[in-house]
Every structure is written in C-alpha cells, then in structure tokens.
Coordinates of C-alpha atoms in Angstrom, one line a residue:
M116 CA 95.7 206.2 -119.2
H117 CA 97.4 209.3 -117.7
K118 CA 97.4 211.4 -114.6
I119 CA 95.4 214.6 -114.7
V120 CA 97.7 217.6 -113.6
N121 CA 95.3 220.5 -113.8
K122 CA 91.8 221.3 -112.5
P123 CA 89.2 220.8 -115.3
I124 CA 86.3 221.8 -113.1
P125 CA 82.9 222.8 -114.3
N126 CA 81.7 226.4 -114.6
T127 CA 85.1 227.8 -115.6
S128 CA 85.8 229.9 -118.7
P129 CA 86.8 227.8 -121.7
Q130 CA 90.2 228.1 -123.3
T131 CA 90.5 228.7 -127.1
L132 CA 93.0 227.1 -129.4
P133 CA 94.5 229.0 -132.4
N134 CA 92.2 227.0 -134.7
G135 CA 89.2 228.5 -132.9
I136 CA 88.2 225.5 -130.8
S137 CA 87.0 226.5 -127.3
T138 CA 86.9 223.8 -124.7
N139 CA 87.8 222.9 -121.1
F140 CA 91.3 221.6 -121.2
V141 CA 92.4 218.4 -119.4
L142 CA 96.2 218.4 -119.1
L143 CA 97.5 214.8 -119.0
G144 CA 100.7 213.9 -117.2
E145 CA 102.6 210.7 -116.8
P146 CA 101.0 207.3 -117.6
I147 CA 99.4 205.3 -114.8
R148 CA 98.1 201.8 -114.5
L149 CA 94.5 201.1 -115.5
D150 CA 93.5 200.1 -112.0
Q151 CA 94.6 203.5 -110.7
V152 CA 92.2 205.4 -112.9
G153 CA 89.6 207.2 -110.8
S154 CA 91.8 207.1 -107.7
T155 CA 93.6 209.9 -105.8
G156 CA 96.7 209.2 -107.8
W157 CA 94.9 209.7 -111.0
W158 CA 93.7 213.2 -110.2
P159 CA 95.6 214.4 -107.0
S160 CA 94.4 218.0 -107.2
A161 CA 90.7 217.2 -107.2
I162 CA 88.9 219.4 -104.6
S163 CA 86.9 216.4 -103.3
E164 CA 86.2 212.8 -103.9
Q165 CA 82.8 213.7 -105.3
M166 CA 84.4 215.9 -107.9
R167 CA 86.9 213.2 -108.8
R168 CA 84.2 210.6 -109.2
K169 CA 82.1 212.8 -111.5
L170 CA 85.0 213.7 -113.7
F171 CA 85.9 210.0 -114.0
M172 CA 82.3 209.3 -115.0
R173 CA 82.3 212.0 -117.6
I174 CA 85.6 211.0 -119.2
M175 CA 84.7 207.3 -119.2
R176 CA 81.6 208.2 -121.2
E177 CA 83.5 210.0 -123.9
G178 CA 83.3 208.8 -127.5
H179 CA 82.0 205.8 -129.5
S180 CA 78.4 207.1 -129.2
V181 CA 77.4 205.8 -132.6
P182 CA 78.4 202.1 -131.9
I183 CA 76.7 202.4 -128.5
L184 CA 73.4 203.7 -129.9
L185 CA 73.3 201.5 -132.9
S186 CA 74.1 198.4 -130.8
I187 CA 71.0 199.1 -128.7
C188 CA 68.8 199.6 -131.7
F189 CA 70.2 196.7 -133.7
A190 CA 69.6 194.4 -130.7
L191 CA 66.0 195.6 -130.3
M192 CA 65.5 195.0 -134.0
A193 CA 67.0 191.5 -134.0
E194 CA 65.2 190.2 -130.9
M195 CA 61.9 191.9 -131.0
Y196 CA 61.1 192.6 -134.6
T197 CA 62.7 189.8 -136.7
T198 CA 61.3 186.9 -134.7
T199 CA 58.4 185.0 -136.1
Y200 CA 56.3 183.1 -133.6
D201 CA 56.1 179.4 -134.1
P202 CA 54.1 177.4 -131.5
D203 CA 55.9 174.2 -132.4
M204 CA 59.1 175.7 -131.0
V205 CA 57.7 176.7 -127.6
V206 CA 58.6 173.5 -125.9
A207 CA 62.2 173.7 -127.2
S208 CA 62.5 177.3 -126.1
N209 CA 61.2 176.5 -122.6
S210 CA 63.5 173.5 -122.2
G211 CA 66.5 175.7 -121.5
R212 CA 68.6 173.9 -124.1
D213 CA 69.4 177.2 -125.9
Q214 CA 69.6 180.1 -123.5
F215 CA 70.4 182.5 -126.4
S216 CA 67.3 182.0 -128.5
H217 CA 63.6 182.6 -128.4
N218 CA 60.8 182.5 -130.8
K219 CA 58.2 184.7 -129.1
R220 CA 57.1 187.9 -130.6
F221 CA 57.4 191.1 -128.6
R222 CA 56.8 194.7 -129.4
L223 CA 57.8 198.0 -127.8
Q224 CA 55.3 200.4 -126.2
C225 CA 55.7 203.8 -124.6
E226 CA 53.1 205.2 -122.2
G227 CA 50.7 202.5 -123.4
N228 CA 51.2 203.3 -127.1
T229 CA 52.8 201.0 -129.6
I230 CA 56.1 202.2 -131.0
T231 CA 55.7 202.6 -134.8
D232 CA 59.3 203.5 -135.6
F233 CA 62.7 203.9 -133.9
G234 CA 66.1 204.8 -135.1
I235 CA 69.0 207.2 -134.7
C236 CA 69.2 211.0 -135.3
K237 CA 72.2 213.0 -136.3
G238 CA 72.6 216.6 -135.5
T239 CA 73.9 219.0 -132.8
A240 CA 73.4 219.4 -129.1
E241 CA 73.0 222.7 -127.1
V242 CA 76.2 222.6 -125.1
K243 CA 78.5 225.3 -123.6
P244 CA 82.2 225.1 -124.6
Q245 CA 83.2 224.8 -121.0
D246 CA 81.2 221.6 -120.7
T247 CA 83.3 219.9 -123.4
F248 CA 86.7 218.4 -123.0
G249 CA 90.0 218.7 -124.9
Y250 CA 93.0 216.7 -123.9
L251 CA 96.6 218.0 -124.0
M252 CA 99.7 215.9 -123.4
D253 CA 103.4 216.1 -124.3
S254 CA 104.2 214.3 -127.5
P255 CA 106.1 211.0 -126.9
D256 CA 108.0 211.6 -130.1
D257 CA 108.9 215.3 -129.6
P258 CA 109.2 216.8 -126.1
A259 CA 108.9 220.3 -127.6
R260 CA 105.5 219.5 -129.1
V261 CA 102.1 219.1 -127.4
D262 CA 99.5 216.7 -128.7
F263 CA 95.8 217.7 -128.6
L264 CA 92.9 215.3 -128.7
R265 CA 89.4 216.7 -128.9
G266 CA 86.7 215.1 -126.8
Q267 CA 83.2 214.4 -127.9
D268 CA 81.9 217.1 -130.2
P269 CA 78.3 218.4 -129.6
K270 CA 78.3 219.6 -133.2
D271 CA 78.4 215.9 -134.3
H272 CA 75.9 214.4 -131.9
Y273 CA 73.6 211.4 -132.1
W274 CA 70.6 210.2 -130.2
I275 CA 67.8 207.6 -130.4
Y276 CA 64.2 208.4 -131.4
F277 CA 61.1 206.4 -130.7
K278 CA 57.8 207.3 -132.4
T279 CA 54.2 206.4 -131.6
L280 CA 51.1 207.5 -133.4
R281 CA 50.7 210.3 -130.8
E282 CA 54.2 211.6 -130.2
E283 CA 58.0 211.2 -130.5
F284 CA 60.4 210.5 -127.7
I285 CA 64.2 211.0 -127.4
L286 CA 66.6 208.7 -125.6
D287 CA 70.0 210.3 -125.3
P288 CA 72.7 208.4 -123.2
C289 CA 75.5 210.6 -124.6
M290 CA 75.0 213.9 -122.8
F291 CA 76.6 213.0 -119.5
T292 CA 80.1 213.8 -120.7
F293 CA 78.7 217.3 -121.5
N294 CA 77.8 217.7 -117.8
M295 CA 74.1 217.1 -118.4
A296 CA 74.4 214.6 -115.6
M297 CA 70.9 213.0 -115.4
I298 CA 70.9 209.3 -114.6
V299 CA 68.6 206.4 -113.9
H300 CA 69.4 204.4 -110.8
G301 CA 70.4 201.1 -112.3
S302 CA 69.8 198.5 -109.6
A303 CA 66.1 198.1 -110.6
Y304 CA 67.2 197.0 -114.1
W305 CA 70.1 194.7 -113.4
P306 CA 69.8 191.4 -115.3
H307 CA 69.1 188.5 -113.0
H308 CA 70.0 185.7 -115.4
F309 CA 72.9 187.3 -117.4
A310 CA 75.8 187.5 -115.0
S311 CA 78.3 188.8 -117.5
F312 CA 76.4 192.1 -118.0
P313 CA 78.0 194.9 -115.9
R314 CA 75.9 196.0 -112.9
L315 CA 76.1 199.8 -113.0
S316 CA 74.5 201.7 -110.2
E317 CA 74.0 204.8 -112.4
L318 CA 72.9 204.7 -116.0
A319 CA 73.5 207.9 -117.9
G320 CA 70.6 209.0 -120.0
I321 CA 68.0 211.6 -120.7
F322 CA 64.5 210.5 -121.9
I323 CA 62.6 213.4 -123.4
S324 CA 58.8 213.1 -123.8
R325 CA 56.5 215.8 -125.1
D326 CA 55.8 217.0 -121.6
F327 CA 59.5 217.2 -120.8
R328 CA 60.3 218.9 -124.1
Q329 CA 57.7 221.6 -123.3
T330 CA 59.3 222.4 -119.9
I331 CA 63.0 222.8 -120.9
P332 CA 64.8 224.8 -123.7
K333 CA 65.6 222.8 -126.8
M334 CA 68.7 220.7 -126.6
H335 CA 68.7 218.7 -129.8
Y336 CA 68.9 220.1 -133.4
E337 CA 68.3 217.3 -135.9
K338 CA 70.0 217.3 -139.3
Q339 CA 69.2 213.8 -140.4
R340 CA 67.5 210.7 -139.2
F341 CA 67.8 207.0 -140.0
S342 CA 65.0 204.6 -139.3
I343 CA 66.1 201.2 -138.1
L344 CA 62.7 199.6 -137.6
H345 CA 61.8 200.2 -141.2
H346 CA 65.1 199.5 -142.9
K347 CA 64.7 196.6 -145.3
A348 CA 68.3 195.4 -145.2
L349 CA 68.3 195.3 -141.4
Q350 CA 65.0 193.4 -141.4
S351 CA 66.6 190.7 -143.5
I352 CA 69.3 189.9 -140.9
V353 CA 69.4 186.3 -140.1
R354 CA 70.6 185.4 -136.5
S355 CA 72.6 182.4 -135.5
E356 CA 72.6 181.0 -132.0
E357 CA 75.7 182.7 -130.9
E358 CA 76.6 185.6 -133.1
F359 CA 75.8 187.5 -136.3
Q360 CA 76.8 185.9 -139.6
D361 CA 79.3 187.6 -141.9
L362 CA 76.6 189.0 -144.1
D363 CA 74.8 190.4 -141.1
R364 CA 78.0 192.1 -140.0
K365 CA 78.4 193.8 -143.4
I366 CA 74.9 195.1 -143.2
L367 CA 75.4 196.5 -139.7
I368 CA 78.7 198.2 -140.6
A369 CA 77.3 199.6 -143.8
F370 CA 74.5 201.2 -141.9
M371 CA 76.9 202.7 -139.4
E372 CA 79.0 204.2 -142.1
R373 CA 75.9 205.6 -143.8
V374 CA 75.0 207.3 -140.5
V375 CA 78.4 208.8 -139.8
G376 CA 79.1 209.7 -143.4
R377 CA 82.6 208.2 -143.6
T378 CA 84.5 205.0 -143.5
T379 CA 84.8 203.7 -140.0
N380 CA 87.9 202.2 -138.4
E381 CA 88.5 198.7 -137.2
V382 CA 87.9 199.6 -133.5
E383 CA 84.4 201.1 -134.3
R384 CA 83.4 198.1 -136.4
N385 CA 84.5 195.6 -133.8
L386 CA 82.8 197.5 -131.0
L387 CA 79.5 197.7 -133.0
V388 CA 79.4 193.9 -133.6
S389 CA 80.6 193.0 -130.1
W390 CA 78.2 195.3 -128.3
T391 CA 75.3 194.3 -130.5
T392 CA 75.9 190.7 -129.7
V393 CA 76.1 191.3 -126.0
N394 CA 73.0 193.5 -126.0
R395 CA 71.2 190.9 -128.1
R396 CA 71.9 188.2 -125.5
M397 CA 70.9 190.5 -122.7
W398 CA 67.5 191.1 -124.4
I399 CA 67.0 187.4 -125.0
S400 CA 67.6 186.7 -121.3
N401 CA 65.3 189.5 -120.3
L402 CA 62.5 188.4 -122.6
L403 CA 62.7 184.7 -121.8
H404 CA 62.6 185.4 -118.0
K405 CA 60.1 188.2 -118.3
E406 CA 62.3 190.5 -116.2
Y407 CA 60.8 193.6 -117.9
L408 CA 57.6 192.9 -115.9
G409 CA 59.4 193.7 -112.7
Y410 CA 60.6 197.1 -113.8
P411 CA 59.4 200.2 -111.9
S412 CA 56.4 202.0 -113.4
T413 CA 58.3 205.2 -113.2
P414 CA 62.1 205.1 -113.7
P415 CA 64.0 206.2 -110.6
I416 CA 66.0 209.2 -111.9
G417 CA 68.5 211.5 -110.3
I418 CA 71.3 213.9 -111.0
I419 CA 75.0 213.6 -110.3
Y420 CA 75.7 217.1 -108.9
D421 CA 78.8 219.2 -109.1
P422 CA 80.3 219.8 -105.6
G423 CA 78.1 222.2 -103.7
E424 CA 75.5 222.3 -106.4
E425 CA 73.1 220.1 -104.4
D426 CA 73.4 222.7 -101.5
E427 CA 72.4 225.6 -103.7
H428 CA 68.7 225.1 -103.4
P429 CA 66.7 228.0 -104.8
T430 CA 65.2 230.4 -102.3
P431 CA 61.5 230.8 -102.2
A432 CA 61.9 234.0 -104.2
E433 CA 64.0 232.1 -106.8
E434 CA 61.4 229.3 -107.0
E435 CA 58.7 231.9 -107.6
A436 CA 60.8 233.6 -110.3
D437 CA 61.3 230.2 -112.0
A438 CA 57.6 229.6 -112.0
M439 CA 56.8 233.0 -113.4
R440 CA 59.3 232.6 -116.2
Y441 CA 57.8 229.2 -117.0
V442 CA 54.2 230.6 -117.0
K443 CA 55.3 233.6 -119.1
K444 CA 56.8 231.3 -121.7
W445 CA 53.4 229.5 -122.1
N446 CA 51.5 232.7 -122.0
R447 CA 53.4 234.0 -125.0
L448 CA 52.6 230.9 -126.9
A449 CA 48.9 231.3 -126.0
K450 CA 48.9 234.9 -127.1
K451 CA 50.4 233.9 -130.5
G452 CA 47.7 231.4 -130.9
E453 CA 50.2 228.5 -130.9
I454 CA 48.4 226.7 -128.1
T455 CA 44.9 226.7 -126.7
S456 CA 43.7 227.9 -123.3
A457 CA 43.3 224.3 -122.2
Q458 CA 46.9 223.6 -123.1
L459 CA 48.0 226.6 -121.2
M460 CA 46.2 225.5 -118.1
D461 CA 47.7 222.0 -118.5
A462 CA 51.2 223.5 -118.7
V463 CA 50.6 225.6 -115.6
F464 CA 49.4 222.6 -113.6
R465 CA 52.3 220.5 -114.9
W466 CA 54.8 222.8 -113.1
D467 CA 53.3 222.0 -109.7
K468 CA 53.6 218.2 -110.4
M469 CA 57.0 218.4 -112.0
P470 CA 59.7 216.3 -110.2
P471 CA 62.7 218.3 -108.8
E472 CA 65.0 216.8 -111.3
E473 CA 63.0 218.2 -114.2
K474 CA 62.8 221.6 -112.6
L475 CA 66.6 221.6 -112.1
A476 CA 67.0 220.6 -115.8
W477 CA 64.7 223.5 -116.8
R478 CA 66.6 225.9 -114.6
K479 CA 69.9 224.8 -116.0
G480 CA 68.6 225.0 -119.5
N481 CA 67.5 228.6 -119.0
K482 CA 70.9 229.5 -117.6
R483 CA 72.4 228.1 -120.8
R484 CA 70.4 230.6 -122.8
T485 CA 71.4 233.6 -120.7

C-alpha cells in the first residue's frame, strides 16, 4: 500500500490520458505499512476525517467483483438448492456434531414471492468519469516512468439478479467505489454463531425493486446474463463437510471464466473458492440457528455522504421542483399510453411515501443526466 499525495475528491473534473481514458487520478507516493492504511499518514491532505474514511471505503471496495458476486450465488446454490431433505438425518444435524452441514430444504423469497431464478448479469453501469479512479505511481524499475493502474471499469460491470413470477430485482454491491454510496447498516445481520465472519458496520449495496427502478434513472445496461439456479453443472456439485471437491472447483472456475470471457488468474480462482467456502459456512450457520428470522422486516439503509453533502438539504422550492419533475416523467408515460391512469396515481402517491435515501438517489441520478 502507498500514501496518497494528491486530493482525489468527488465532484472534480476528470483528467484524460493520451489513450482517451478519463478518470479521477489517485497519485500514490511512498509505500506505507498495512496498518497505516486509512490513517492520517495514509492521506495527509484529506480535508476531513470523514472524507478520508469514505475514500478508504471506496478504494477498499475496488476490484474482484466477479469472485465476490459468484461466491454469494454459489453459496446460495450449494446450501439452499442442492440439499435434499432426509428426516432420518434430523437427529444427526441437531446433535451439533457437524456444525458445517445441514439437510433441511430452504428456498429464497422476495416480498412474499418465491425466487424462480437468480444469477449474474454482465454489462455497463451509468457512472461519470470523475467517479472512477485511476492510480498513478513512479515505476520502481525506471524513475523516469510513471505506472498507471486503472480502477474498476463501469463498462465492464456485474451485478446479481433475482426473478420471481411477478418481477425482477437487482442486487449490486459493487457501485460504492463509483461514489454511489448507499449502504445497509450491518449490525442487524451480524452472524451470532460464526465468529470468524467480519462484523462490518456498513454493507455496501443497492437493491433495486420495480418501485425503486421506476423512481430513478436507469443505472444498469445488461449485455448478457448467466443463470446460476438453473445451471445443470452447478446443480451437480457435491459438497464435502469442509470444502469443495476438486471437480467442484473446476466447475466453479469454468463458470467464472465463461462469465468474464477470458482465462482468470490464480488470485481470482483462489478468491472464488475461498470466499465461496466461507459464505457457504456462514449460510449453514445462519440456517441451522434460524438467524434469518430475526432480520428486520425492512433493511436499515443509509448513505455515506461526501463532506458537506448531508448539509445541502434541498430547499422547499427545490423539493417542489423535484416532485414536479418526478410527476412530469410519469405524465409523459401516461400520455404515450405506456402506463394506465391507475399506475400514474400509484406513482404519484409513491413519491410522498418514498424514503429520503431513495429521493436523494433519484435526485443524484437526474443530476447525472444533466
């Protein structure tokens, strides 16, 4: 890790490289110890501790999005959809002799509807160049040369989809690094019987339902999708008590390489298998102890603001203007015959009930378009 010697603050104009890449440059200085990352010594020129903390959170969430997303989905597949219920094994499961196995059948639901499919989508995300990062540092081999490392690319973006018979949902934990800093307060979801799992106070992620999708500009542009729930090879995975077998690993890695469209490196392969194993054990612990029954009915969401952003509350006139833009959008759809009068009224009433975080996301999304 290295010191940061410039001020890669949000809402600044992006810089453009000769190859046409526009981004917010992060200039890296001398190396520092890992335990200093996030400290004053790591970024001495930060305007405030709040800004330093948010930049740290954004950088720490850079990269490895595909192993992260696939490990979540693979663990769900392994522990909720490849288990066959056997009543003769109930006593053994309840005895506590094997804390990393279960034989009960569980299925996912969303808003009371059974999930009929889930998997990963590949495409692009609507992101401004100044909300991406590019890292510059002096080359260790040639002092006259500067090395450039591009951060996460919104043109090569991935997210999870869930489908019910009624609608489709998007779960995207990978937008935080692009300054779409919506989070779920994590303490309500901390595992109580799996001590090795990190207890994060903020869990980055955007969950987009049909209602949420109708209130904000489009952020995701899908090019390809890969079902995990209905993938025959993944369904055939056989789990051992502690970890995946060699054949299972080959199936997981082959699926990842099909998604990204290239041969993956050793780090990516190891992360996929390691994170899938950890997530699998976390799910088993959760299901055995029924921790999911204690989750809040509505996730406690929030936003990690940029410095001063939380103080820039819209004036009554601005709030009224936001509401008018929102209503005009739905009026246009009604005039085109794309929605009914009843749907128009539902949309209007939805604005009054919309949480402040969703209104802020809508406001930011409209600024992106202007």
